Structures are given as C-alpha cells and as structure tokens.
Amino acid sequence: MISTSTLYVLATPIGNLRDISLRALDILAAVDVIAAEDTRTTAHLLTHYSIIKKMMAVHQHNERAMAKKIANLLARGSSVALVTDAGTPGISDPGTILVKLVREEGYTIVPIPGANAAVCALSAAGIVAPHFLFYGFLPASAGPRRRELEGLKSQPYTLVFYETPHRILECVDDLAQVMGGHRQLVIARELTKLFETIHTCTLDNAPAWLQADTNRQKGEFVLLLAGAEVQKGKGLSDQTLFTLKLLLRELPLKQAVGIATGVTGESKNVLYAQALMLKEEADKKK
Ligand code: SAM
C-alpha cells in the first residue's frame, strides 16, 4: 500500500477533524515519518486518530534546508508524508519549495487530496460563474494591497482571497473602495467549524455587516468577490468591438486580444473579458 522512497503531499482538515480521507489516514499511519508545518497541530490530529508517528518540522523558515534532509531520507528508501496545519500543502502554505526540490532529485511525489478552504467556500457560495481566480492572501499593508486590487479590478473571474481576523475589516473596506460597492461579496467564515457562516452581501454593505457583531470578525475567512461585470460593449467603441469580433473570427482568443490591444489602445484585461464573453455567446449559439 505504501511505496518506498516516496513523498506524499497530504491534505488535512480545515476545521472538522473528520474531514480527512480514509486513504490519508492509511498513509499517515504507514509512512516512516511525517513532515509537519507545526508538529503540535499535527499531533492533535494524529492523537484523534490514535496514530503514533515520528515527526519533523518543515515550515516556511526551514523548507529549503529540510528538503535536503527529506531527500536523504527518500534516498534511504523511507516514505514521508508532508502536511500543513490545515488544508492542502502548498496552497498559501509551505510545501511548494520542498516539492520542487524533491521532484528535481527525481523522487516520486504522490498527492493525497482533501480539504481546501477556497474550494470549500466556492462550493457553497452560490456564485454562478464558470471561472475563478485564486489569489490567496493580499498584502498586509494598505498601499500595496490597494495597488494589487487596482490590478485585479477588471478581472471578469470570481476572485478568491484568504484573510485573517485582524485584517478582515480593513481588507473589506479596501475592496469596497477600489472594486466598487455594487459588487457581490461572499464572506465564508470558520468553514466546517462550530460557527461556520456564509454570508452574501454587496461590498458596500460588507463593513457594516462585519461591524454589527464583533463575533463576525473572528476566525478564519475566505472572501469570494464576484468578477467585474462585462456588459456587452460597455465602455468600448463600436470600432473597437468590430475589430475584436473580426479578429476573433480568424484567430485564437489570446492572439485576437493581443492584436486588438495593439490596434485600439484599449486595456488588455477589458478586451480579454469582452472576448471571453463574445466567445461564450458564440459557443451557446452552436
Ligand atoms: N492550505 C490551506 C488550504 O488548503 O485552504 C490554507 C492555509 S492558509 C495559511 C490559512 C488561511 O486559509 C486562513 O487565514 C483562511 O483565510 C483560510 N482558511 C483556512 N481554514 C479556513 C476555514 N475553516 N474557514 C475559512 N477560511 C479558512
């Protein structure tokens, strides 16, 4: 069941300890060693499932150095499971550097899928849109955060952010100011836990909702922001729309958008969003 010289990248629960697969438990029980972001947090999970296992700490400050140690263990035939405090390793969590280095050494890496806060929130949000863009944590300070949001403002995709309780209010304030108050926000808080809350509102109303009860500002958050609305031709001249349609008839979408951007001087993001919409409309008619 367990392979030698293999690194298992294993997802753990994001709250409810029962949100772990049977396969993940089998592997945790069978590997030689568990590389954990915080050994105390993982010890709690292991105790819950009566698993006793040797652990080593692998976190953002020692990931590179530990990659060498783990490669040495794999070279001796050992099997290792990589876990973080919650959810899927490498998703706004340590793991990517270690996985890259171990992969470069030629060892087998096996993902063991499971919980992820972003996907969990999306699954219950009721946002009817085919695409989303996972961003993770925005910059902690206001200036860089607002600049980053400016760059994301015209993306037509649902934007997925992670946020901590001590920054949730200022983050939502900035979202409202930069992205426009009419956009829909889903605040997914404490998923899979006792005080799980999934609240939908406009960005304008979000700060007041959070402030109405200080408990609403506690815990862990996923924020889902509806994508920028691209209305038919909104803000684009007839000439620009005509050019884009013409190019889309002859060329792949990316290429058409690239040329249309050069020819018209319009924003690439706006043209890309418009092109996606035109393509979806055309696909529906087929
Ligand atoms: N690797 C994890 C994953 O797969 O989702 C994410 C780890 S990241 C360090 C932690 C952040 O994920 C939190 O600050 C919060 O934004 C989000 N998060 C984790 N668990 C959550 C939960 N139960 N409810 C809502 N958000 C959660």
PDB file of C-alpha atoms and ligand atoms in Angstrom:
ATOM      1  CA  MET A   1       0.000   0.000   0.000  1.00  0.00           C
ATOM      2  CA  ILE A   2       2.783   2.430   0.852  1.00  0.00           C
ATOM      3  CA  SER A   3       5.641   2.963  -1.589  1.00  0.00           C
ATOM      4  CA  THR A   4       9.242   3.329  -0.563  1.00  0.00           C
ATOM      5  CA  SER A   5      11.262   6.475  -1.432  1.00  0.00           C
ATOM      6  CA  THR A   6       8.029   8.438  -1.872  1.00  0.00           C
ATOM      7  CA  LEU A   7       6.881  11.843  -0.649  1.00  0.00           C
ATOM      8  CA  TYR A   8       3.121  12.006  -0.013  1.00  0.00           C
ATOM      9  CA  VAL A   9       1.668  15.532  -0.132  1.00  0.00           C
ATOM     10  CA  LEU A  10      -1.302  15.068   2.102  1.00  0.00           C
ATOM     11  CA  ALA A  11      -4.281  17.352   2.772  1.00  0.00           C
ATOM     12  CA  THR A  12      -5.582  17.594   6.340  1.00  0.00           C
ATOM     13  CA  PRO A  13      -8.889  19.060   7.638  1.00  0.00           C
ATOM     14  CA  ILE A  14      -9.540  22.828   7.749  1.00  0.00           C
ATOM     15  CA  GLY A  15     -11.501  22.577  10.979  1.00  0.00           C
ATOM     16  CA  ASN A  16     -13.645  19.490  11.400  1.00  0.00           C
ATOM     17  CA  LEU A  17     -11.222  16.652  12.139  1.00  0.00           C
ATOM     18  CA  ARG A  18     -13.460  14.146  10.372  1.00  0.00           C
ATOM     19  CA  ASP A  19     -12.848  15.866   7.024  1.00  0.00           C
ATOM     20  CA  ILE A  20      -9.950  13.584   6.140  1.00  0.00           C
ATOM     21  CA  SER A  21      -9.955  10.731   3.683  1.00  0.00           C
ATOM     22  CA  LEU A  22      -9.549   7.081   4.625  1.00  0.00           C
ATOM     23  CA  ARG A  23      -6.592   6.948   2.263  1.00  0.00           C
ATOM     24  CA  ALA A  24      -4.953   9.909   4.027  1.00  0.00           C
ATOM     25  CA  LEU A  25      -5.333   8.164   7.392  1.00  0.00           C
ATOM     26  CA  ASP A  26      -3.884   4.930   5.976  1.00  0.00           C
ATOM     27  CA  ILE A  27      -0.880   6.826   4.704  1.00  0.00           C
ATOM     28  CA  LEU A  28      -0.307   8.806   7.893  1.00  0.00           C
ATOM     29  CA  ALA A  29      -0.317   5.509   9.787  1.00  0.00           C
ATOM     30  CA  ALA A  30       2.027   3.773   7.359  1.00  0.00           C
ATOM     31  CA  VAL A  31       4.737   6.313   6.422  1.00  0.00           C
ATOM     32  CA  ASP A  32       8.093   6.317   8.197  1.00  0.00           C
ATOM     33  CA  VAL A  33       7.966   9.999   9.071  1.00  0.00           C
ATOM     34  CA  ILE A  34       5.583  12.966   8.880  1.00  0.00           C
ATOM     35  CA  ALA A  35       6.984  16.364   7.866  1.00  0.00           C
ATOM     36  CA  ALA A  36       4.618  18.835   9.546  1.00  0.00           C
ATOM     37  CA  GLU A  37       4.359  22.637   9.456  1.00  0.00           C
ATOM     38  CA  ASP A  38       3.694  22.669  13.195  1.00  0.00           C
ATOM     39  CA  THR A  39       4.232  19.346  14.916  1.00  0.00           C
ATOM     40  CA  ARG A  40       1.912  20.324  17.814  1.00  0.00           C
ATOM     41  CA  THR A  41      -1.026  20.969  15.470  1.00  0.00           C
ATOM     42  CA  THR A  42      -0.443  17.695  13.628  1.00  0.00           C
ATOM     43  CA  ALA A  43      -0.006  15.852  16.933  1.00  0.00           C
ATOM     44  CA  HIS A  44      -3.576  16.892  17.767  1.00  0.00           C
ATOM     45  CA  LEU A  45      -4.857  15.295  14.531  1.00  0.00           C
ATOM     46  CA  LEU A  46      -2.765  12.162  14.996  1.00  0.00           C
ATOM     47  CA  THR A  47      -3.930  11.714  18.599  1.00  0.00           C
ATOM     48  CA  HIS A  48      -7.542  11.984  17.430  1.00  0.00           C
ATOM     49  CA  TYR A  49      -6.927   9.015  15.130  1.00  0.00           C
ATOM     50  CA  SER A  50      -4.639   7.117  17.556  1.00  0.00           C
ATOM     51  CA  ILE A  51      -1.667   7.385  15.208  1.00  0.00           C
ATOM     52  CA  ILE A  52       1.780   7.489  16.781  1.00  0.00           C
ATOM     53  CA  LYS A  53       4.430   8.649  14.351  1.00  0.00           C
ATOM     54  CA  LYS A  54       7.854  10.246  14.191  1.00  0.00           C
ATOM     55  CA  MET A  55       7.560  13.893  13.045  1.00  0.00           C
ATOM     56  CA  MET A  56       9.884  16.594  11.787  1.00  0.00           C
ATOM     57  CA  ALA A  57       9.078  20.306  11.462  1.00  0.00           C
ATOM     58  CA  VAL A  58       9.018  21.770   7.956  1.00  0.00           C
ATOM     59  CA  HIS A  59       7.876  25.386   7.820  1.00  0.00           C
ATOM     60  CA  GLN A  60       8.444  28.493   5.711  1.00  0.00           C
ATOM     61  CA  HIS A  61      11.725  29.322   7.507  1.00  0.00           C
ATOM     62  CA  ASN A  62      13.471  25.954   7.029  1.00  0.00           C
ATOM     63  CA  GLU A  63      11.769  24.453   3.955  1.00  0.00           C
ATOM     64  CA  ARG A  64      14.836  24.640   1.722  1.00  0.00           C
ATOM     65  CA  ALA A  65      17.175  23.071   4.293  1.00  0.00           C
ATOM     66  CA  MET A  66      14.635  20.393   5.183  1.00  0.00           C
ATOM     67  CA  ALA A  67      14.230  19.487   1.506  1.00  0.00           C
ATOM     68  CA  LYS A  68      17.797  18.144   1.585  1.00  0.00           C
ATOM     69  CA  LYS A  69      17.116  16.133   4.747  1.00  0.00           C
ATOM     70  CA  ILE A  70      13.939  14.704   3.262  1.00  0.00           C
ATOM     71  CA  ALA A  71      15.732  13.839   0.015  1.00  0.00           C
ATOM     72  CA  ASN A  72      18.300  11.958   2.136  1.00  0.00           C
ATOM     73  CA  LEU A  73      15.520  10.022   3.847  1.00  0.00           C
ATOM     74  CA  LEU A  74      13.968   9.184   0.481  1.00  0.00           C
ATOM     75  CA  ALA A  75      17.396   8.081  -0.785  1.00  0.00           C
ATOM     76  CA  ARG A  76      17.462   5.543   2.035  1.00  0.00           C
ATOM     77  CA  GLY A  77      14.084   4.185   0.974  1.00  0.00           C
ATOM     78  CA  SER A  78      11.939   5.960   3.558  1.00  0.00           C
ATOM     79  CA  SER A  79       8.426   7.229   2.888  1.00  0.00           C
ATOM     80  CA  VAL A  80       7.489  10.721   4.071  1.00  0.00           C
ATOM     81  CA  ALA A  81       4.113  12.493   4.378  1.00  0.00           C
ATOM     82  CA  LEU A  82       4.098  16.293   4.095  1.00  0.00           C
ATOM     83  CA  VAL A  83       1.247  18.047   5.936  1.00  0.00           C
ATOM     84  CA  THR A  84       0.496  21.629   6.953  1.00  0.00           C
ATOM     85  CA  ASP A  85      -1.644  22.952   9.792  1.00  0.00           C
ATOM     86  CA  ALA A  86      -4.794  22.884   7.696  1.00  0.00           C
ATOM     87  CA  GLY A  87      -5.898  22.016   4.192  1.00  0.00           C
ATOM     88  CA  THR A  88      -3.733  21.314   1.194  1.00  0.00           C
ATOM     89  CA  PRO A  89       0.047  21.873   1.434  1.00  0.00           C
ATOM     90  CA  GLY A  90       1.418  24.463  -0.969  1.00  0.00           C
ATOM     91  CA  ILE A  91      -1.856  26.405  -1.180  1.00  0.00           C
ATOM     92  CA  SER A  92      -0.995  29.617   0.724  1.00  0.00           C
ATOM     93  CA  ASP A  93       1.080  27.252   2.835  1.00  0.00           C
ATOM     94  CA  PRO A  94       4.605  25.806   2.854  1.00  0.00           C
ATOM     95  CA  GLY A  95       5.274  22.895   0.529  1.00  0.00           C
ATOM     96  CA  THR A  96       5.968  24.233  -2.959  1.00  0.00           C
ATOM     97  CA  ILE A  97       9.736  24.685  -2.463  1.00  0.00           C
ATOM     98  CA  LEU A  98      10.113  21.279  -0.846  1.00  0.00           C
ATOM     99  CA  VAL A  99       8.075  19.563  -3.569  1.00  0.00           C
ATOM    100  CA  LYS A 100      10.049  21.309  -6.321  1.00  0.00           C
ATOM    101  CA  LEU A 101      13.414  20.313  -4.863  1.00  0.00           C
ATOM    102  CA  VAL A 102      12.413  16.723  -4.121  1.00  0.00           C
ATOM    103  CA  ARG A 103      10.924  16.427  -7.621  1.00  0.00           C
ATOM    104  CA  GLU A 104      14.179  17.724  -9.113  1.00  0.00           C
ATOM    105  CA  GLU A 105      16.009  14.972  -7.233  1.00  0.00           C
ATOM    106  CA  GLY A 106      13.850  12.502  -9.127  1.00  0.00           C
ATOM    107  CA  TYR A 107      11.773  11.055  -6.277  1.00  0.00           C
ATOM    108  CA  THR A 108       8.135  10.071  -6.621  1.00  0.00           C
ATOM    109  CA  ILE A 109       5.634  12.563  -5.236  1.00  0.00           C
ATOM    110  CA  VAL A 110       2.074  11.440  -4.622  1.00  0.00           C
ATOM    111  CA  PRO A 111      -0.710  13.940  -3.836  1.00  0.00           C
ATOM    112  CA  ILE A 112      -3.351  12.808  -1.353  1.00  0.00           C
ATOM    113  CA  PRO A 113      -6.256  15.217  -1.969  1.00  0.00           C
ATOM    114  CA  GLY A 114      -8.611  16.596   0.634  1.00  0.00           C
ATOM    115  CA  ALA A 115      -9.809  19.813   2.214  1.00  0.00           C
ATOM    116  CA  ASN A 116      -9.056  23.260   0.822  1.00  0.00           C
ATOM    117  CA  ALA A 117     -10.717  26.391   2.222  1.00  0.00           C
ATOM    118  CA  ALA A 118     -11.064  28.156  -1.150  1.00  0.00           C
ATOM    119  CA  VAL A 119     -12.798  25.248  -2.888  1.00  0.00           C
ATOM    120  CA  CYS A 120     -14.921  24.571   0.185  1.00  0.00           C
ATOM    121  CA  ALA A 121     -16.165  28.196   0.139  1.00  0.00           C
ATOM    122  CA  LEU A 122     -16.770  28.195  -3.608  1.00  0.00           C
ATOM    123  CA  SER A 123     -18.802  25.004  -3.397  1.00  0.00           C
ATOM    124  CA  ALA A 124     -21.365  26.585  -1.069  1.00  0.00           C
ATOM    125  CA  ALA A 125     -21.315  30.219  -2.225  1.00  0.00           C
ATOM    126  CA  GLY A 126     -23.890  30.010  -4.987  1.00  0.00           C
ATOM    127  CA  ILE A 127     -21.881  32.185  -7.335  1.00  0.00           C
ATOM    128  CA  VAL A 128     -22.905  31.118 -10.803  1.00  0.00           C
ATOM    129  CA  ALA A 129     -19.751  31.745 -12.822  1.00  0.00           C
ATOM    130  CA  PRO A 130     -17.611  29.212 -14.619  1.00  0.00           C
ATOM    131  CA  HIS A 131     -14.189  30.637 -13.753  1.00  0.00           C
ATOM    132  CA  PHE A 132     -12.445  31.747 -10.591  1.00  0.00           C
ATOM    133  CA  LEU A 133      -9.054  33.206  -9.803  1.00  0.00           C
ATOM    134  CA  PHE A 134      -7.435  32.048  -6.572  1.00  0.00           C
ATOM    135  CA  TYR A 135      -5.369  34.889  -5.140  1.00  0.00           C
ATOM    136  CA  GLY A 136      -4.815  33.863  -1.501  1.00  0.00           C
ATOM    137  CA  PHE A 137      -3.539  36.494   0.949  1.00  0.00           C
ATOM    138  CA  LEU A 138      -3.460  40.132  -0.176  1.00  0.00           C
ATOM    139  CA  PRO A 139      -0.538  42.295   1.017  1.00  0.00           C
ATOM    140  CA  ALA A 140      -0.784  43.146   4.717  1.00  0.00           C
ATOM    141  CA  SER A 141      -0.352  46.914   4.388  1.00  0.00           C
ATOM    142  CA  ALA A 142      -2.884  49.242   2.805  1.00  0.00           C
ATOM    143  CA  GLY A 143      -0.786  50.789  -0.004  1.00  0.00           C
ATOM    144  CA  PRO A 144       0.422  47.573  -1.648  1.00  0.00           C
ATOM    145  CA  ARG A 145      -2.977  45.960  -1.031  1.00  0.00           C
ATOM    146  CA  ARG A 146      -4.841  48.733  -2.859  1.00  0.00           C
ATOM    147  CA  ARG A 147      -2.333  48.677  -5.728  1.00  0.00           C
ATOM    148  CA  GLU A 148      -2.814  44.925  -6.050  1.00  0.00           C
ATOM    149  CA  LEU A 149      -6.598  45.358  -6.043  1.00  0.00           C
ATOM    150  CA  GLU A 150      -6.353  48.015  -8.767  1.00  0.00           C
ATOM    151  CA  GLY A 151      -4.631  45.400 -10.922  1.00  0.00           C
ATOM    152  CA  LEU A 152      -7.394  42.863 -10.248  1.00  0.00           C
ATOM    153  CA  LYS A 153     -10.307  45.255 -10.611  1.00  0.00           C
ATOM    154  CA  SER A 154     -11.305  44.440 -14.179  1.00  0.00           C
ATOM    155  CA  GLN A 155     -10.801  40.675 -13.978  1.00  0.00           C
ATOM    156  CA  PRO A 156     -14.057  39.006 -15.024  1.00  0.00           C
ATOM    157  CA  TYR A 157     -13.427  35.986 -12.764  1.00  0.00           C
ATOM    158  CA  THR A 158     -14.657  35.387  -9.237  1.00  0.00           C
ATOM    159  CA  LEU A 159     -11.731  36.486  -7.053  1.00  0.00           C
ATOM    160  CA  VAL A 160     -10.833  34.267  -4.093  1.00  0.00           C
ATOM    161  CA  PHE A 161      -8.969  35.791  -1.148  1.00  0.00           C
ATOM    162  CA  TYR A 162      -7.817  34.423   2.199  1.00  0.00           C
ATOM    163  CA  GLU A 163      -7.867  36.822   5.130  1.00  0.00           C
ATOM    164  CA  THR A 164      -7.021  36.846   8.822  1.00  0.00           C
ATOM    165  CA  PRO A 165      -9.389  38.157  11.531  1.00  0.00           C
ATOM    166  CA  HIS A 166      -7.206  41.143  12.448  1.00  0.00           C
ATOM    167  CA  ARG A 167      -7.217  42.468   8.873  1.00  0.00           C
ATOM    168  CA  ILE A 168     -10.703  41.473   7.738  1.00  0.00           C
ATOM    169  CA  LEU A 169     -12.300  44.886   8.270  1.00  0.00           C
ATOM    170  CA  GLU A 170      -9.609  46.958   6.567  1.00  0.00           C
ATOM    171  CA  CYS A 171      -9.435  44.444   3.726  1.00  0.00           C
ATOM    172  CA  VAL A 172     -13.179  44.604   3.095  1.00  0.00           C
ATOM    173  CA  ASP A 173     -13.047  48.424   3.325  1.00  0.00           C
ATOM    174  CA  ASP A 174     -10.346  48.488   0.659  1.00  0.00           C
ATOM    175  CA  LEU A 175     -12.254  46.040  -1.514  1.00  0.00           C
ATOM    176  CA  ALA A 176     -15.314  48.310  -1.375  1.00  0.00           C
ATOM    177  CA  GLN A 177     -13.303  51.427  -2.172  1.00  0.00           C
ATOM    178  CA  VAL A 178     -11.249  50.007  -5.016  1.00  0.00           C
ATOM    179  CA  MET A 179     -13.525  47.436  -6.640  1.00  0.00           C
ATOM    180  CA  GLY A 180     -16.824  49.324  -6.491  1.00  0.00           C
ATOM    181  CA  GLY A 181     -19.520  48.935  -3.842  1.00  0.00           C
ATOM    182  CA  HIS A 182     -22.127  47.233  -6.022  1.00  0.00           C
ATOM    183  CA  ARG A 183     -20.138  44.025  -6.469  1.00  0.00           C
ATOM    184  CA  GLN A 184     -21.282  40.881  -4.684  1.00  0.00           C
ATOM    185  CA  LEU A 185     -19.159  39.517  -1.859  1.00  0.00           C
ATOM    186  CA  VAL A 186     -19.449  36.173  -0.107  1.00  0.00           C
ATOM    187  CA  ILE A 187     -17.870  36.079   3.335  1.00  0.00           C
ATOM    188  CA  ALA A 188     -17.143  32.446   4.238  1.00  0.00           C
ATOM    189  CA  ARG A 189     -16.042  32.233   7.845  1.00  0.00           C
ATOM    190  CA  GLU A 190     -14.977  29.329  10.059  1.00  0.00           C
ATOM    191  CA  LEU A 191     -15.805  26.727   7.428  1.00  0.00           C
ATOM    192  CA  THR A 192     -16.526  23.240   8.772  1.00  0.00           C
ATOM    193  CA  LYS A 193     -16.364  24.596  12.342  1.00  0.00           C
ATOM    194  CA  LEU A 194     -18.946  25.355  15.025  1.00  0.00           C
ATOM    195  CA  PHE A 195     -19.521  28.968  13.984  1.00  0.00           C
ATOM    196  CA  GLU A 196     -19.456  28.419  10.234  1.00  0.00           C
ATOM    197  CA  THR A 197     -21.033  31.423   8.487  1.00  0.00           C
ATOM    198  CA  ILE A 198     -21.538  32.009   4.783  1.00  0.00           C
ATOM    199  CA  HIS A 199     -22.924  35.474   4.173  1.00  0.00           C
ATOM    200  CA  THR A 200     -23.681  37.149   0.845  1.00  0.00           C
ATOM    201  CA  CYS A 201     -23.893  40.933   0.526  1.00  0.00           C
ATOM    202  CA  THR A 202     -22.728  43.817  -1.632  1.00  0.00           C
ATOM    203  CA  LEU A 203     -19.288  45.249  -0.957  1.00  0.00           C
ATOM    204  CA  ASP A 204     -20.994  48.456   0.190  1.00  0.00           C
ATOM    205  CA  ASN A 205     -22.838  46.572   2.919  1.00  0.00           C
ATOM    206  CA  ALA A 206     -19.996  44.264   3.974  1.00  0.00           C
ATOM    207  CA  PRO A 207     -18.211  46.563   6.506  1.00  0.00           C
ATOM    208  CA  ALA A 208     -21.487  47.287   8.335  1.00  0.00           C
ATOM    209  CA  TRP A 209     -22.346  43.574   8.456  1.00  0.00           C
ATOM    210  CA  LEU A 210     -18.949  42.751   9.987  1.00  0.00           C
ATOM    211  CA  GLN A 211     -19.221  45.585  12.491  1.00  0.00           C
ATOM    212  CA  ALA A 212     -22.760  44.732  13.575  1.00  0.00           C
ATOM    213  CA  ASP A 213     -21.394  41.861  15.707  1.00  0.00           C
ATOM    214  CA  THR A 214     -17.697  41.595  16.713  1.00  0.00           C
ATOM    215  CA  ASN A 215     -18.017  37.789  16.593  1.00  0.00           C
ATOM    216  CA  ARG A 216     -18.379  38.149  12.821  1.00  0.00           C
ATOM    217  CA  GLN A 217     -14.799  39.456  12.675  1.00  0.00           C
ATOM    218  CA  LYS A 218     -13.376  36.390  14.457  1.00  0.00           C
ATOM    219  CA  GLY A 219     -11.943  33.222  12.992  1.00  0.00           C
ATOM    220  CA  GLU A 220     -10.698  32.352   9.535  1.00  0.00           C
ATOM    221  CA  PHE A 221     -12.046  33.869   6.339  1.00  0.00           C
ATOM    222  CA  VAL A 222     -12.378  33.174   2.656  1.00  0.00           C
ATOM    223  CA  LEU A 223     -13.673  36.134   0.650  1.00  0.00           C
ATOM    224  CA  LEU A 224     -15.253  35.499  -2.740  1.00  0.00           C
ATOM    225  CA  LEU A 225     -15.763  38.565  -4.870  1.00  0.00           C
ATOM    226  CA  ALA A 226     -17.903  38.361  -7.996  1.00  0.00           C
ATOM    227  CA  GLY A 227     -15.940  39.146 -11.140  1.00  0.00           C
ATOM    228  CA  ALA A 228     -16.075  42.504 -12.890  1.00  0.00           C
ATOM    229  CA  GLU A 229     -19.250  42.766 -14.869  1.00  0.00           C
ATOM    230  CA  VAL A 230     -18.540  42.926 -18.545  1.00  0.00           C
ATOM    231  CA  GLN A 231     -21.591  44.233 -20.248  1.00  0.00           C
ATOM    232  CA  LYS A 232     -21.951  43.980 -23.935  1.00  0.00           C
ATOM    233  CA  GLY A 233     -19.714  46.626 -25.415  1.00  0.00           C
ATOM    234  CA  LYS A 234     -19.772  48.687 -22.213  1.00  0.00           C
ATOM    235  CA  GLY A 235     -17.111  51.385 -22.493  1.00  0.00           C
ATOM    236  CA  LEU A 236     -15.895  50.080 -25.845  1.00  0.00           C
ATOM    237  CA  SER A 237     -16.422  51.995 -29.069  1.00  0.00           C
ATOM    238  CA  ASP A 238     -18.253  50.365 -31.975  1.00  0.00           C
ATOM    239  CA  GLN A 239     -14.993  50.401 -33.873  1.00  0.00           C
ATOM    240  CA  THR A 240     -13.153  48.515 -31.102  1.00  0.00           C
ATOM    241  CA  LEU A 241     -15.922  45.921 -30.802  1.00  0.00           C
ATOM    242  CA  PHE A 242     -15.945  45.478 -34.579  1.00  0.00           C
ATOM    243  CA  THR A 243     -12.148  44.990 -34.644  1.00  0.00           C
ATOM    244  CA  LEU A 244     -12.253  42.465 -31.812  1.00  0.00           C
ATOM    245  CA  LYS A 245     -15.088  40.464 -33.394  1.00  0.00           C
ATOM    246  CA  LEU A 246     -13.311  40.413 -36.714  1.00  0.00           C
ATOM    247  CA  LEU A 247     -10.060  39.178 -35.185  1.00  0.00           C
ATOM    248  CA  LEU A 248     -11.875  36.549 -33.099  1.00  0.00           C
ATOM    249  CA  ARG A 249     -13.376  35.108 -36.258  1.00  0.00           C
ATOM    250  CA  GLU A 250      -9.924  34.419 -37.675  1.00  0.00           C
ATOM    251  CA  LEU A 251      -7.599  33.913 -34.693  1.00  0.00           C
ATOM    252  CA  PRO A 252      -7.331  32.123 -31.350  1.00  0.00           C
ATOM    253  CA  LEU A 253      -8.673  34.251 -28.482  1.00  0.00           C
ATOM    254  CA  LYS A 254      -5.332  35.251 -26.940  1.00  0.00           C
ATOM    255  CA  GLN A 255      -3.869  36.294 -30.239  1.00  0.00           C
ATOM    256  CA  ALA A 256      -7.001  38.227 -31.198  1.00  0.00           C
ATOM    257  CA  VAL A 257      -6.937  40.100 -27.876  1.00  0.00           C
ATOM    258  CA  GLY A 258      -3.220  40.849 -28.241  1.00  0.00           C
ATOM    259  CA  ILE A 259      -3.657  42.380 -31.677  1.00  0.00           C
ATOM    260  CA  ALA A 260      -6.852  44.218 -30.707  1.00  0.00           C
ATOM    261  CA  THR A 261      -4.998  45.738 -27.725  1.00  0.00           C
ATOM    262  CA  GLY A 262      -2.242  46.998 -30.008  1.00  0.00           C
ATOM    263  CA  VAL A 263      -4.611  48.323 -32.645  1.00  0.00           C
ATOM    264  CA  THR A 264      -7.169  50.012 -30.382  1.00  0.00           C
ATOM    265  CA  GLY A 265      -5.080  51.006 -27.349  1.00  0.00           C
ATOM    266  CA  GLU A 266      -7.807  49.578 -25.055  1.00  0.00           C
ATOM    267  CA  SER A 267      -6.932  47.763 -21.802  1.00  0.00           C
ATOM    268  CA  LYS A 268      -5.906  44.159 -22.431  1.00  0.00           C
ATOM    269  CA  ASN A 269      -7.953  42.960 -19.436  1.00  0.00           C
ATOM    270  CA  VAL A 270     -11.093  44.670 -20.687  1.00  0.00           C
ATOM    271  CA  LEU A 271     -10.652  43.289 -24.191  1.00  0.00           C
ATOM    272  CA  TYR A 272      -9.883  39.833 -22.832  1.00  0.00           C
ATOM    273  CA  ALA A 273     -13.038  39.854 -20.717  1.00  0.00           C
ATOM    274  CA  GLN A 274     -15.057  41.083 -23.683  1.00  0.00           C
ATOM    275  CA  ALA A 275     -13.555  38.413 -25.931  1.00  0.00           C
ATOM    276  CA  LEU A 276     -14.404  35.683 -23.431  1.00  0.00           C
ATOM    277  CA  MET A 277     -17.985  36.873 -23.349  1.00  0.00           C
ATOM    278  CA  LEU A 278     -18.248  37.003 -27.134  1.00  0.00           C
ATOM    279  CA  LYS A 279     -16.788  33.512 -27.353  1.00  0.00           C
ATOM    280  CA  GLU A 280     -19.208  32.135 -24.758  1.00  0.00           C
ATOM    281  CA  GLU A 281     -22.125  33.727 -26.623  1.00  0.00           C
ATOM    282  CA  ALA A 282     -20.905  32.227 -29.891  1.00  0.00           C
ATOM    283  CA  ASP A 283     -20.445  28.778 -28.276  1.00  0.00           C
ATOM    284  CA  LYS A 284     -24.013  28.888 -26.934  1.00  0.00           C
ATOM    285  CA  LYS A 285     -25.363  29.517 -30.435  1.00  0.00           C
ATOM    286  CA  LYS A 286     -23.560  26.496 -31.869  1.00  0.00           C
TER     287      LYS A 286
HETATM  288  N1  SAM B   1      -3.626  25.311   2.852  1.00  0.00           N
HETATM  289  C1  SAM B   1      -4.888  25.846   3.288  1.00  0.00           C
HETATM  290  C2  SAM B   1      -5.974  25.466   2.274  1.00  0.00           C
HETATM  291  O1  SAM B   1      -5.790  24.465   1.544  1.00  0.00           O
HETATM  292  O2  SAM B   1      -7.020  26.090   2.228  1.00  0.00           O
HETATM  293  C3  SAM B   1      -4.801  27.338   3.534  1.00  0.00           C
HETATM  294  C4  SAM B   1      -3.808  27.713   4.596  1.00  0.00           C
HETATM  295  S1  SAM B   1      -3.653  29.439   4.843  1.00  0.00           S
HETATM  296  C5  SAM B   1      -2.202  29.523   5.830  1.00  0.00           C
HETATM  297  C6  SAM B   1      -4.853  29.749   6.080  1.00  0.00           C
HETATM  298  C7  SAM B   1      -5.992  30.614   5.557  1.00  0.00           C
HETATM  299  O3  SAM B   1      -6.915  29.793   4.852  1.00  0.00           O
HETATM  300  C8  SAM B   1      -6.805  31.286   6.651  1.00  0.00           C
HETATM  301  O4  SAM B   1      -6.229  32.517   7.049  1.00  0.00           O
HETATM  302  C9  SAM B   1      -8.133  31.478   5.968  1.00  0.00           C
HETATM  303  O5  SAM B   1      -8.086  32.602   5.115  1.00  0.00           O
HETATM  304  C10 SAM B   1      -8.226  30.214   5.110  1.00  0.00           C
HETATM  305  N2  SAM B   1      -8.882  29.160   5.891  1.00  0.00           N
HETATM  306  C11 SAM B   1      -8.333  28.046   6.400  1.00  0.00           C
HETATM  307  N3  SAM B   1      -9.252  27.329   7.062  1.00  0.00           N
HETATM  308  C12 SAM B   1     -10.420  28.008   6.976  1.00  0.00           C
HETATM  309  C13 SAM B   1     -11.737  27.788   7.461  1.00  0.00           C
HETATM  310  N4  SAM B   1     -12.027  26.726   8.207  1.00  0.00           N
HETATM  311  N5  SAM B   1     -12.683  28.697   7.162  1.00  0.00           N
HETATM  312  C14 SAM B   1     -12.413  29.775   6.411  1.00  0.00           C
HETATM  313  N6  SAM B   1     -11.182  30.040   5.946  1.00  0.00           N
HETATM  314  C15 SAM B   1     -10.197  29.174   6.221  1.00  0.00           C
END
